[in-house]
Tab-separated table of C-alpha atoms in Angstrom:
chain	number	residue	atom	x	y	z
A	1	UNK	CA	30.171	-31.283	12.243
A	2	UNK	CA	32.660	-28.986	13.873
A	3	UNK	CA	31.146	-25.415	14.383
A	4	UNK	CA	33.106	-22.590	15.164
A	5	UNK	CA	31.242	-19.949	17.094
A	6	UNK	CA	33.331	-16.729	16.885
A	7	UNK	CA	30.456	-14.250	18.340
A	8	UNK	CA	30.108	-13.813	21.958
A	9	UNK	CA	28.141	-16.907	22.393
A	10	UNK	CA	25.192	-15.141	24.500
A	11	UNK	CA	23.001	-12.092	23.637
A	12	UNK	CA	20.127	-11.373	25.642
A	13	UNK	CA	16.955	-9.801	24.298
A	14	UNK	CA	17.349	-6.637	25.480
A	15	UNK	CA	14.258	-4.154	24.891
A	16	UNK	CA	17.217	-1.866	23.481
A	17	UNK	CA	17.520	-4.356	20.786
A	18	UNK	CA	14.111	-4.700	19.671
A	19	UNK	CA	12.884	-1.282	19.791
A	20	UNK	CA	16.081	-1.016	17.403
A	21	UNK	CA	14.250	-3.433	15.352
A	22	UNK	CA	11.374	-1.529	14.706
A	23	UNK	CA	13.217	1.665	14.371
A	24	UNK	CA	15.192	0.166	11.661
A	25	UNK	CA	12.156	-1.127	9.919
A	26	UNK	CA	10.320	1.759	10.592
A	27	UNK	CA	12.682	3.284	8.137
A	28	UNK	CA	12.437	1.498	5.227
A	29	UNK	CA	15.145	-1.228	5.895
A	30	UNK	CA	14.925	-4.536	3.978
A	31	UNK	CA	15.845	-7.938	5.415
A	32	UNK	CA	16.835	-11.033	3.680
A	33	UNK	CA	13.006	-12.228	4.479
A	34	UNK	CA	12.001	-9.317	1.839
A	35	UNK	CA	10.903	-10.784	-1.694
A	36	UNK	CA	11.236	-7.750	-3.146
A	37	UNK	CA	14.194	-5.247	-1.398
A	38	UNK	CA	13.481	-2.400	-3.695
A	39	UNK	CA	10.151	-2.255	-1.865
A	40	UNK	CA	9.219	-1.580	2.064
A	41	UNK	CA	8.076	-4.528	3.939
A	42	UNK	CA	5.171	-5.619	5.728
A	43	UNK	CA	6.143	-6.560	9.358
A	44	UNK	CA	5.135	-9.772	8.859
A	45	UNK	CA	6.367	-12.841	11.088
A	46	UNK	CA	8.615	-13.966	8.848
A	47	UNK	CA	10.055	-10.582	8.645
A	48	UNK	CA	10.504	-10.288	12.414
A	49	UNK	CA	12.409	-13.724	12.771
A	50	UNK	CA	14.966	-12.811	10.254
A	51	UNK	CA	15.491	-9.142	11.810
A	52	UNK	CA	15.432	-11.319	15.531
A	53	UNK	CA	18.650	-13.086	13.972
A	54	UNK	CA	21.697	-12.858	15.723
A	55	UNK	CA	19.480	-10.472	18.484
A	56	UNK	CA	19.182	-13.783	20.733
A	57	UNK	CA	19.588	-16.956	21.635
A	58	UNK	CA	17.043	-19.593	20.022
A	59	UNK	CA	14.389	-20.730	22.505
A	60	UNK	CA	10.974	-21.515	23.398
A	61	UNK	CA	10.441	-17.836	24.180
A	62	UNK	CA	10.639	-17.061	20.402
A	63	UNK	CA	6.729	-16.791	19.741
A	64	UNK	CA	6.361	-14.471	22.526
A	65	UNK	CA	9.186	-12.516	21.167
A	66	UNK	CA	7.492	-12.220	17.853
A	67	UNK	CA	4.544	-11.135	19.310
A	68	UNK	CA	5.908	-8.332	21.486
A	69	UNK	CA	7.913	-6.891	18.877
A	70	UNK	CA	4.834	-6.964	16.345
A	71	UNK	CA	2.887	-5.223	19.542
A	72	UNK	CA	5.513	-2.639	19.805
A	73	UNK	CA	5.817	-2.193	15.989
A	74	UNK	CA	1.736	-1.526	15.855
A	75	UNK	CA	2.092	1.034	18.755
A	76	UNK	CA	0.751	-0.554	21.291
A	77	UNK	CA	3.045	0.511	24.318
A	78	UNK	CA	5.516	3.218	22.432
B	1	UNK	CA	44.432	-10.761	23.218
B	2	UNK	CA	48.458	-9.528	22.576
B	3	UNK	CA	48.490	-5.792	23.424
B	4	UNK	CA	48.792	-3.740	20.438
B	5	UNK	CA	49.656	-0.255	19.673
B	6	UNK	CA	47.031	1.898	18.040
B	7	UNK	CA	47.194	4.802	15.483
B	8	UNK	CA	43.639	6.528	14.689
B	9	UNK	CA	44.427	8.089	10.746
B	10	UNK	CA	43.769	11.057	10.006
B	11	UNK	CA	44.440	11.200	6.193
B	12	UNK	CA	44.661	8.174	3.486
B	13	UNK	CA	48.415	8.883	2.986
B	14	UNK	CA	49.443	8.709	6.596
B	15	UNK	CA	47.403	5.428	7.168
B	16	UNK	CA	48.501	3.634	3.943
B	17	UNK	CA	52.066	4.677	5.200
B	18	UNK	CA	52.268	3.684	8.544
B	19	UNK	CA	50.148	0.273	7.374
B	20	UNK	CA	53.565	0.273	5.057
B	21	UNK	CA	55.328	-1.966	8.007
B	22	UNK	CA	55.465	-5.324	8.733
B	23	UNK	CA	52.807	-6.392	11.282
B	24	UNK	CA	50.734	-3.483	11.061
B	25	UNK	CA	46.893	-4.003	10.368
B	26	UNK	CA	43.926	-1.410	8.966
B	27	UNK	CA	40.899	-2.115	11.273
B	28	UNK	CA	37.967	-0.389	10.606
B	29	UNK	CA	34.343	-2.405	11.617
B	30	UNK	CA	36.609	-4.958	13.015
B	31	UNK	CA	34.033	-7.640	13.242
B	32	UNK	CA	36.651	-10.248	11.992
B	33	UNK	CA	39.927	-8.665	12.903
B	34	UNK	CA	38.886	-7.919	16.759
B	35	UNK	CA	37.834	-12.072	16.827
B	36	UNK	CA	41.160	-13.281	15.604
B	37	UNK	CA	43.288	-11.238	17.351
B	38	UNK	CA	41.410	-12.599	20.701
B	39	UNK	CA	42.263	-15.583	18.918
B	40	UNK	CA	45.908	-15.216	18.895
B	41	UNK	CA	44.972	-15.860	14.889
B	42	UNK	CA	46.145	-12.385	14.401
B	43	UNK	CA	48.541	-10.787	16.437
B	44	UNK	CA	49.658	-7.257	14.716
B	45	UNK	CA	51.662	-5.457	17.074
B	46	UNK	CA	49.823	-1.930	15.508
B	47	UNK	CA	46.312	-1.014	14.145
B	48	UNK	CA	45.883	1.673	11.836
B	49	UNK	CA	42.148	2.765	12.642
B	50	UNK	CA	40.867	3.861	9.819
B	51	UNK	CA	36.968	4.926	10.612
B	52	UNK	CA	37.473	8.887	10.501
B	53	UNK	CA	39.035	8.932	6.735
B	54	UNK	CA	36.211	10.450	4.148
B	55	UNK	CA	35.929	7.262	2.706
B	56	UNK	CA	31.852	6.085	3.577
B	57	UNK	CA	29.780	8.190	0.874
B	58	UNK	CA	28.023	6.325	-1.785
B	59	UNK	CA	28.154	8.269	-4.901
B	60	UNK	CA	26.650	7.845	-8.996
B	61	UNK	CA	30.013	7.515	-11.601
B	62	UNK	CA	29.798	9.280	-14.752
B	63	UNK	CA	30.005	5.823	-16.844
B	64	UNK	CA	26.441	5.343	-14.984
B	65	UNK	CA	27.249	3.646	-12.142
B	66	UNK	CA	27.941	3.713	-7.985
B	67	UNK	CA	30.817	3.846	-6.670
B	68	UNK	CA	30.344	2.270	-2.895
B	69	UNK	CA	33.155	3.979	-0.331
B	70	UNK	CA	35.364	1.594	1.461
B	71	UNK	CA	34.147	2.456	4.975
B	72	UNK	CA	30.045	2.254	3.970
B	73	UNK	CA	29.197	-0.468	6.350
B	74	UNK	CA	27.042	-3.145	5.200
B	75	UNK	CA	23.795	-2.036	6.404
B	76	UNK	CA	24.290	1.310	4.685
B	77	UNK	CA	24.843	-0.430	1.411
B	78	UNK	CA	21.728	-2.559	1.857
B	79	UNK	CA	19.328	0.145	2.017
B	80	UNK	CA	20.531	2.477	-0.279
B	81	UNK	CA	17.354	2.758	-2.752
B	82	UNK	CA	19.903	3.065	-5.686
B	83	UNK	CA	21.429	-0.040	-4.760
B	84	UNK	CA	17.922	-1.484	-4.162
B	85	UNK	CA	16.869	-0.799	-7.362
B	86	UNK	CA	19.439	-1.197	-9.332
B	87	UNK	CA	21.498	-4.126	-7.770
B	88	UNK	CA	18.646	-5.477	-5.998
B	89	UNK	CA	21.603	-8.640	-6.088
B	90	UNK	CA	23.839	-6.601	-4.329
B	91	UNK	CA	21.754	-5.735	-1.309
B	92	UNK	CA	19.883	-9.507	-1.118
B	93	UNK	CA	24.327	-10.972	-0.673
B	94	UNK	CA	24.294	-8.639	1.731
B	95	UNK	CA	21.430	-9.312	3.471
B	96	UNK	CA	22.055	-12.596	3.481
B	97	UNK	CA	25.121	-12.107	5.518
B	98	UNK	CA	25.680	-12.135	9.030
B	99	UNK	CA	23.071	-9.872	11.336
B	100	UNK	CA	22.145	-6.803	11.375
B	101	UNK	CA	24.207	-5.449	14.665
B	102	UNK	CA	27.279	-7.244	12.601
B	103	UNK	CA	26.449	-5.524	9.121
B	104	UNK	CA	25.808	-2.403	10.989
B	105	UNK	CA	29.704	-2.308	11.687
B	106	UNK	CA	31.118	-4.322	9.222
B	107	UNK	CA	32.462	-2.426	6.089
B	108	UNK	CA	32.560	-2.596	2.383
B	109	UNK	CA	36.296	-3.245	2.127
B	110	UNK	CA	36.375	-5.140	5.240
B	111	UNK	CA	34.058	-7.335	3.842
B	112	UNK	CA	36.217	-8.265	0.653
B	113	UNK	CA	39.519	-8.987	3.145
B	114	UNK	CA	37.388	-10.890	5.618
B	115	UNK	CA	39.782	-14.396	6.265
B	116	UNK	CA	38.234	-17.715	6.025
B	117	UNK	CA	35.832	-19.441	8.554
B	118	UNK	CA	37.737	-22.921	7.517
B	119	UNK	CA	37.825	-24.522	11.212
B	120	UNK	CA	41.166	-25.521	11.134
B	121	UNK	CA	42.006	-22.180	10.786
B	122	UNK	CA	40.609	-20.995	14.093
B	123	UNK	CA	41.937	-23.950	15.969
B	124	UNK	CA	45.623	-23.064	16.507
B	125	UNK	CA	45.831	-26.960	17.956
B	126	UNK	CA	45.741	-27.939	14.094
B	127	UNK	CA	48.306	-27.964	11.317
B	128	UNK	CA	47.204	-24.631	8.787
B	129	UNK	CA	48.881	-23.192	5.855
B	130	UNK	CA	47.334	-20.297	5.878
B	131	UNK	CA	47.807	-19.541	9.605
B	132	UNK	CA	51.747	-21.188	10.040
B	133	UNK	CA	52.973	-21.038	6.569
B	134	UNK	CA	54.559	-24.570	6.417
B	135	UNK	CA	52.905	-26.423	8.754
B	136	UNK	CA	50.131	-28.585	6.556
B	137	UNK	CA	46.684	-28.937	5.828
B	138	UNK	CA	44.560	-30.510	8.649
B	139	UNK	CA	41.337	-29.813	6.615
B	140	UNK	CA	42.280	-32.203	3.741
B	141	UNK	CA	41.838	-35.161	5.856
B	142	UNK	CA	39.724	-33.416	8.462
B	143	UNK	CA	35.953	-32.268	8.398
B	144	UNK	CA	36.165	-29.971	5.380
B	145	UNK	CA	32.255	-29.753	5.159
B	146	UNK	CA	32.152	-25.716	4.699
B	147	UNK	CA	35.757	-25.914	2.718
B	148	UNK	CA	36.131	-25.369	-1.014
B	149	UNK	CA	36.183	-27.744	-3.954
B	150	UNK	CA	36.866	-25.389	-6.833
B	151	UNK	CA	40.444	-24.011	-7.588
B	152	UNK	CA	42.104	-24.863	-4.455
B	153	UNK	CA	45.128	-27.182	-3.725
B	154	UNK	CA	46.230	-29.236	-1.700
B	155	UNK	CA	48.022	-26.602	0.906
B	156	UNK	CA	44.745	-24.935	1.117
B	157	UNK	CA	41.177	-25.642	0.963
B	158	UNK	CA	39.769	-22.929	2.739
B	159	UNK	CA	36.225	-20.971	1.521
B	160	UNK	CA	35.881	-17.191	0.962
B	161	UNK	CA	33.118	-16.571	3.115
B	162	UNK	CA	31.438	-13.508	1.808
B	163	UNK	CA	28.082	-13.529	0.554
B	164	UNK	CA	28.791	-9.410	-0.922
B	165	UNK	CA	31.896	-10.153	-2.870
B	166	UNK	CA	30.066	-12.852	-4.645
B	167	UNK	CA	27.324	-10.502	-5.768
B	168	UNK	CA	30.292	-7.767	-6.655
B	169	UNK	CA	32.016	-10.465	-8.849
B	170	UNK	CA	28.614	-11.098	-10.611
B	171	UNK	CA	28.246	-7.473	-11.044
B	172	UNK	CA	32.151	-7.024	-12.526
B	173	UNK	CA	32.503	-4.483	-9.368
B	174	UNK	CA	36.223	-2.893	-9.663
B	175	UNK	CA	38.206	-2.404	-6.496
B	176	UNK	CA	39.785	1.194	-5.930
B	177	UNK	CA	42.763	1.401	-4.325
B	178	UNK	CA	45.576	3.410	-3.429
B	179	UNK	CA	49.160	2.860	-2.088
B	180	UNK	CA	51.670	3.955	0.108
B	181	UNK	CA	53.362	5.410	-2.721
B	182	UNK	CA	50.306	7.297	-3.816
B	183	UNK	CA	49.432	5.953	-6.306
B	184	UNK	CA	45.556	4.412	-6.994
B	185	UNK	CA	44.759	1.413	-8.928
B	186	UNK	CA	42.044	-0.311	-9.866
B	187	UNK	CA	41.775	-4.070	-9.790
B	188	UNK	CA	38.714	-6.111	-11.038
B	189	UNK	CA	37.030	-7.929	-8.349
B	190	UNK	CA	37.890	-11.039	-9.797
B	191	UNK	CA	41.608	-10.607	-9.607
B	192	UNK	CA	41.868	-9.157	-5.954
B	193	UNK	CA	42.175	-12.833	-4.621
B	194	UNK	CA	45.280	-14.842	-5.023
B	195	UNK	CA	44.791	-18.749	-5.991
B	196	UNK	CA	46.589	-20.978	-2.891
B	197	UNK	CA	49.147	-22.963	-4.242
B	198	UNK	CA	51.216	-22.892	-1.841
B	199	UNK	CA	51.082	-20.000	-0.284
B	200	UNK	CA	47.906	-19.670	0.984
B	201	UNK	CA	48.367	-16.950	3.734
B	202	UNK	CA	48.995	-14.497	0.974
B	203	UNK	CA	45.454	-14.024	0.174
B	204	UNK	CA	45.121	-10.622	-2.338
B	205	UNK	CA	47.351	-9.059	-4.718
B	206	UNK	CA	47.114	-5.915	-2.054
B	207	UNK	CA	50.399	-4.801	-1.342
B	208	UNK	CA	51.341	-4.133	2.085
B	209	UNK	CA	49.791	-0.725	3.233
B	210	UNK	CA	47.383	-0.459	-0.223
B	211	UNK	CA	44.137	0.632	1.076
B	212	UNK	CA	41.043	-0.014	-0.348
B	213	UNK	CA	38.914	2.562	-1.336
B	214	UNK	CA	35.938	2.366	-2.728
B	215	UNK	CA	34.135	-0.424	-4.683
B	216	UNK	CA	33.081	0.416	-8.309
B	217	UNK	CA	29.408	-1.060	-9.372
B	218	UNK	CA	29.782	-0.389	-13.701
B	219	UNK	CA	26.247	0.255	-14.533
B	220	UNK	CA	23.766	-2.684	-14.349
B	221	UNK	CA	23.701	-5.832	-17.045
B	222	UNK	CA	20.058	-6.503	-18.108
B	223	UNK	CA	18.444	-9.100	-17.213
B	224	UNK	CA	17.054	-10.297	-13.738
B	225	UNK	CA	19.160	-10.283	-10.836
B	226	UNK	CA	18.854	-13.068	-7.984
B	227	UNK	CA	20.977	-14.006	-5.201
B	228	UNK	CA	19.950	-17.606	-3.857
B	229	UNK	CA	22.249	-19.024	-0.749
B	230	UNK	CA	21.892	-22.179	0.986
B	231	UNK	CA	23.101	-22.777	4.884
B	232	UNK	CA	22.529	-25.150	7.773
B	233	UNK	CA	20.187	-22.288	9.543
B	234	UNK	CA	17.478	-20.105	7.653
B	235	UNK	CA	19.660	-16.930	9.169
B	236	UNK	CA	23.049	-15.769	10.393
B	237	UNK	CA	24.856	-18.897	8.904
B	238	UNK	CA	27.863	-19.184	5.763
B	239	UNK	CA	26.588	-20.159	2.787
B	240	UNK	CA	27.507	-24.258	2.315
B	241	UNK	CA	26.634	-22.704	-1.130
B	242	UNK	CA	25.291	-19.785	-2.724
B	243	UNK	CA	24.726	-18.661	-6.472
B	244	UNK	CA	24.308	-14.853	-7.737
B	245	UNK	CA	23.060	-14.707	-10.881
B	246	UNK	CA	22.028	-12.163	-13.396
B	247	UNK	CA	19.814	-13.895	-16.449
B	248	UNK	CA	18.591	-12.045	-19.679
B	249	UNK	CA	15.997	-13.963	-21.052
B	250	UNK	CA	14.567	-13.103	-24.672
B	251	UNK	CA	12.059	-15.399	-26.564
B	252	UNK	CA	12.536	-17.901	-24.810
B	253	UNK	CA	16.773	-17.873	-25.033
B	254	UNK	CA	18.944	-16.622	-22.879
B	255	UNK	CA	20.492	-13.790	-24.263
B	256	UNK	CA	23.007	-12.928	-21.448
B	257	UNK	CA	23.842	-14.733	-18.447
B	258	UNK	CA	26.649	-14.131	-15.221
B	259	UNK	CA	26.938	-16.524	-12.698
B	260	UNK	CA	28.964	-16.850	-9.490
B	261	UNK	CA	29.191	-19.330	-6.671
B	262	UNK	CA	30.047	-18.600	-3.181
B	263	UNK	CA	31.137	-21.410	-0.940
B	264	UNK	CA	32.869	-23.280	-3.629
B	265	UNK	CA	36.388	-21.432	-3.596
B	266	UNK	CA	39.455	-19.176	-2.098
B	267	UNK	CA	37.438	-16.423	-4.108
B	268	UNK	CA	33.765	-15.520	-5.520
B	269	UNK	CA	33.902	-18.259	-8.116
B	270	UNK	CA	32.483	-16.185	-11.478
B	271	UNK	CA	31.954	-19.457	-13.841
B	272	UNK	CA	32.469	-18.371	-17.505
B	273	UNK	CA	31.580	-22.640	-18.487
B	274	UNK	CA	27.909	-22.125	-17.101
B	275	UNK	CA	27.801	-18.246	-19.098
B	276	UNK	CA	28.553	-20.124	-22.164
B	277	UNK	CA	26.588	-23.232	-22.045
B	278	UNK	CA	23.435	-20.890	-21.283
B	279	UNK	CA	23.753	-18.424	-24.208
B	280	UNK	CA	21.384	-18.986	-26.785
B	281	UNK	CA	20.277	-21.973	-24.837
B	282	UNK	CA	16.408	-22.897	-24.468
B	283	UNK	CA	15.038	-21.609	-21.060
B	284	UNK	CA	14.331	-24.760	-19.860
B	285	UNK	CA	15.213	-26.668	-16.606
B	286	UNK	CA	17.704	-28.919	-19.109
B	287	UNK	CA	19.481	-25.856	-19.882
B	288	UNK	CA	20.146	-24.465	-16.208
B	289	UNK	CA	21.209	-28.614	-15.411
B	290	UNK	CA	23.628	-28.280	-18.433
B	291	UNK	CA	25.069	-25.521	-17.174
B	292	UNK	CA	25.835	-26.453	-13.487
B	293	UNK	CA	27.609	-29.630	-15.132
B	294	UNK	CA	29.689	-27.430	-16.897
B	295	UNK	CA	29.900	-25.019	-13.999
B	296	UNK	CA	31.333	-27.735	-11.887
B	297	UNK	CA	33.405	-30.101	-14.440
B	298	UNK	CA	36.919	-29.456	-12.614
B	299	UNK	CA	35.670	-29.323	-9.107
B	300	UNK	CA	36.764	-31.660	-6.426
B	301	UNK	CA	35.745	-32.922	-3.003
B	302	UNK	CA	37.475	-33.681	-0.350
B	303	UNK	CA	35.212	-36.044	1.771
B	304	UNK	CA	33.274	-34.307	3.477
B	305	UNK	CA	32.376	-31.469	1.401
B	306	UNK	CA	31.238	-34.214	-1.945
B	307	UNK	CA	27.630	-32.729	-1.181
B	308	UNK	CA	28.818	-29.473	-2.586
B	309	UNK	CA	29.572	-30.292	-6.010
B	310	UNK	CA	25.731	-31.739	-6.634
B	311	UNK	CA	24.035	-28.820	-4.579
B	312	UNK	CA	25.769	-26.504	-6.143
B	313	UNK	CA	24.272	-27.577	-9.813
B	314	UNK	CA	21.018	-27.836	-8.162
B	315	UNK	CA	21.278	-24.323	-6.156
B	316	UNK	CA	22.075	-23.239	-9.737
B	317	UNK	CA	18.904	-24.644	-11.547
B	318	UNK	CA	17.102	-23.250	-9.187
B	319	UNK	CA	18.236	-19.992	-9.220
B	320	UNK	CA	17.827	-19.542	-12.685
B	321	UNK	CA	14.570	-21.203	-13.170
B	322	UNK	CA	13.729	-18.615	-10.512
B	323	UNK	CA	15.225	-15.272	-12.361
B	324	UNK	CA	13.241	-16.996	-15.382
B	325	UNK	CA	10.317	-16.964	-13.855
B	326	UNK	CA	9.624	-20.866	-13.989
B	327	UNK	CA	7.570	-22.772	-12.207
């Protein structure tokens, strides 16, 4: 299949860009990962993936992405 | 990039006039425009820059509805609480679409003009209709995976690649417009885009320097509202298809149903067979099937993109066995 890529083919996960992230769920914002978008989400992993989207490229750093958004979400290093 | 001249509006009536000439562009989010024009795809020789006109509120209509400002971007839309609750379809298309740093510049009426993905059209090696009027059709024999097998011809094939303006022709949305001679008009959703034949680089019925806007949402249809898509990636992919549905469900019957299809067409493909094989029909998984036949009678592949016609009867079965609640 020919894809045509027509964003800038690299963004790096800048801390910028997840504290954004939270920020944006922090206020209320559903995702396409929310069942129910009349209704504020749980943070859930699922959640954080689909709000990662388009953040980065797709690697075997993912999980640890996950995990340090979800620590910055719970306040762990604000 | 060609270098351009730029003009940053100050009023409606100044923009829509100056857009008046021939290769003169509106850019507002420019999350499509600024890509083709590094392209070469689009060369305008001025942009009308219209991000400082009054034109991003979100307000209620007296018939009971929202009206959605041209310039609300697409994150704005999405999590508006009346849109939430009340076209909980409307902000799901959305969300579907894109990411979040592109829906938090892209805009409502940017989203409705945004050109086709179709990858002939991007490769300015290739024959394309819609980018050199005259030139031919590479996609026909080409790999038309992502192109369109309802309502096209045989200049054209290209998708509309919107995941919102599917969800706005489900919801009858009208189109506000207004232009250069003053005057507004309002055209329903449905009508904006203009079938190929053969001229398929004349996309919408928009006359040059008309201005959209504001989308108008007419109060909600009952019934459950679910947008379903279906891509090669869980996120930030087109849809290969995508249905939004609204189903009203009484004992058992469907009382009311309006279906669309994105992926399938030049245009949000609203599918009046599949709204009249499911009223009064059983809720049943039989029913939904019957419909996507009918749905999908006149369609035709082109190769590569046969899969469509079968997933799109099957992305519509499940969507309504979904907003039916079946299991």
């Amino acid at each position: 299949m020919t894809e045509v890529r027509y964003q800038p083919a690299t963004r790096y996960p800048r801390p910028a860009k997840r504290w954004a992230l939270v920020a944006e769920h922090k206020a209320g914002w559903p995702s396409w990962a929310t069942a129910d978008v009349a209704t504020v989400p749980a943070l859930t992993d699922a959640e954080i993936a689909e709000r990662m989207s388009g953040n980065i490229c797709r690697c075997a750093a993912y999980p640890n992405i996950v995990a340090a958004v979800r620590e910055v979400a719970e306040g762990d290093r604000q | 990039m060609k270098p351009f001249r730029y003009h940053r509006a100050s009023d409606i009536a100044s923009a829509c006039a100056s857009a008046a000439k021939p290769a003169v562009k509106f850019i507002a989010g420019g999350t499509n425009l600024v890509d083709l024009m590094k392209l070469q795809i689009e060369a305008p020789a001025k942009l009308v820059d219209i991000t400082r006109l009054p034109l991003n509120g979100i307000e209620e209509t007296a018939e009971g509805g929202l009206r959605i400002g041209a310039l609300v971007t697409n994150s704005a839309a999405a999590i508006d609480m009346r849109v939430r609750r009340r076209y909980p379809l409307l902000a799901q298309a959305i969300l579907a679409g894109a990411s979040t740093q592109l829906r938090n510049k892209a805009t409502t009426g940017g989203n409705l003009l945004q050109r086709t993905r179709c990858a002939y059209f991007y490769d300015a090696t290739k024959p394309c209709n819609k980018r050199v009027p005259g030139s031919g059709c590479a996609a026909l024999e080409g790999i038309n995976r992502m192109n369109a097998v309802l309502g096209v011809s045989d200049d054209c094939i290209a998708a509309h690649p919107s995941d919102m303006a599917v969800a706005m022709t489900t919801l009858d949305a009208r189109v506000e417009t207004i232009t250069p001679e003053g005057s507004a008009r309002t055209i329903p959703i449905d009508s904006l885009y203009r079938a190929p034949d053969n001229t398929p680089h004349i996309e919408t019925v928009l006359t040059p320097g008309e201005l959209i806007t504001s989308v108008l949402l007419p109060p909600p249809a009952s019934g459950r509202q679910v947008y379903r898509k279906v891509r090669d990636r869980a996120s930030f992919a087109f849809a290969l298809v995508s249905v939004a549905a609204i189903l009203d469900v009484a004992d058992n019957r469907v009382r009311a149903a309006r279906i669309a299809f994105g992926g399938l067409s030049y245009k949000p493909w609203r599918s009046a067979e599949a709204e009249a094989a499911l009223v009064g029909a059983e809720v049943t998984r039989a029913s939904f099937n019957a419909a996507g036949v009918a749905a999908l009678r006149n369609a035709r592949g082109y190769g590569h993109n046969n899969f469509k016609i079968p997933l799109a009867r099957r992305t519509l079965r499940a969507t309504l066995a979904q907003a039916a609640g079946l299991t």
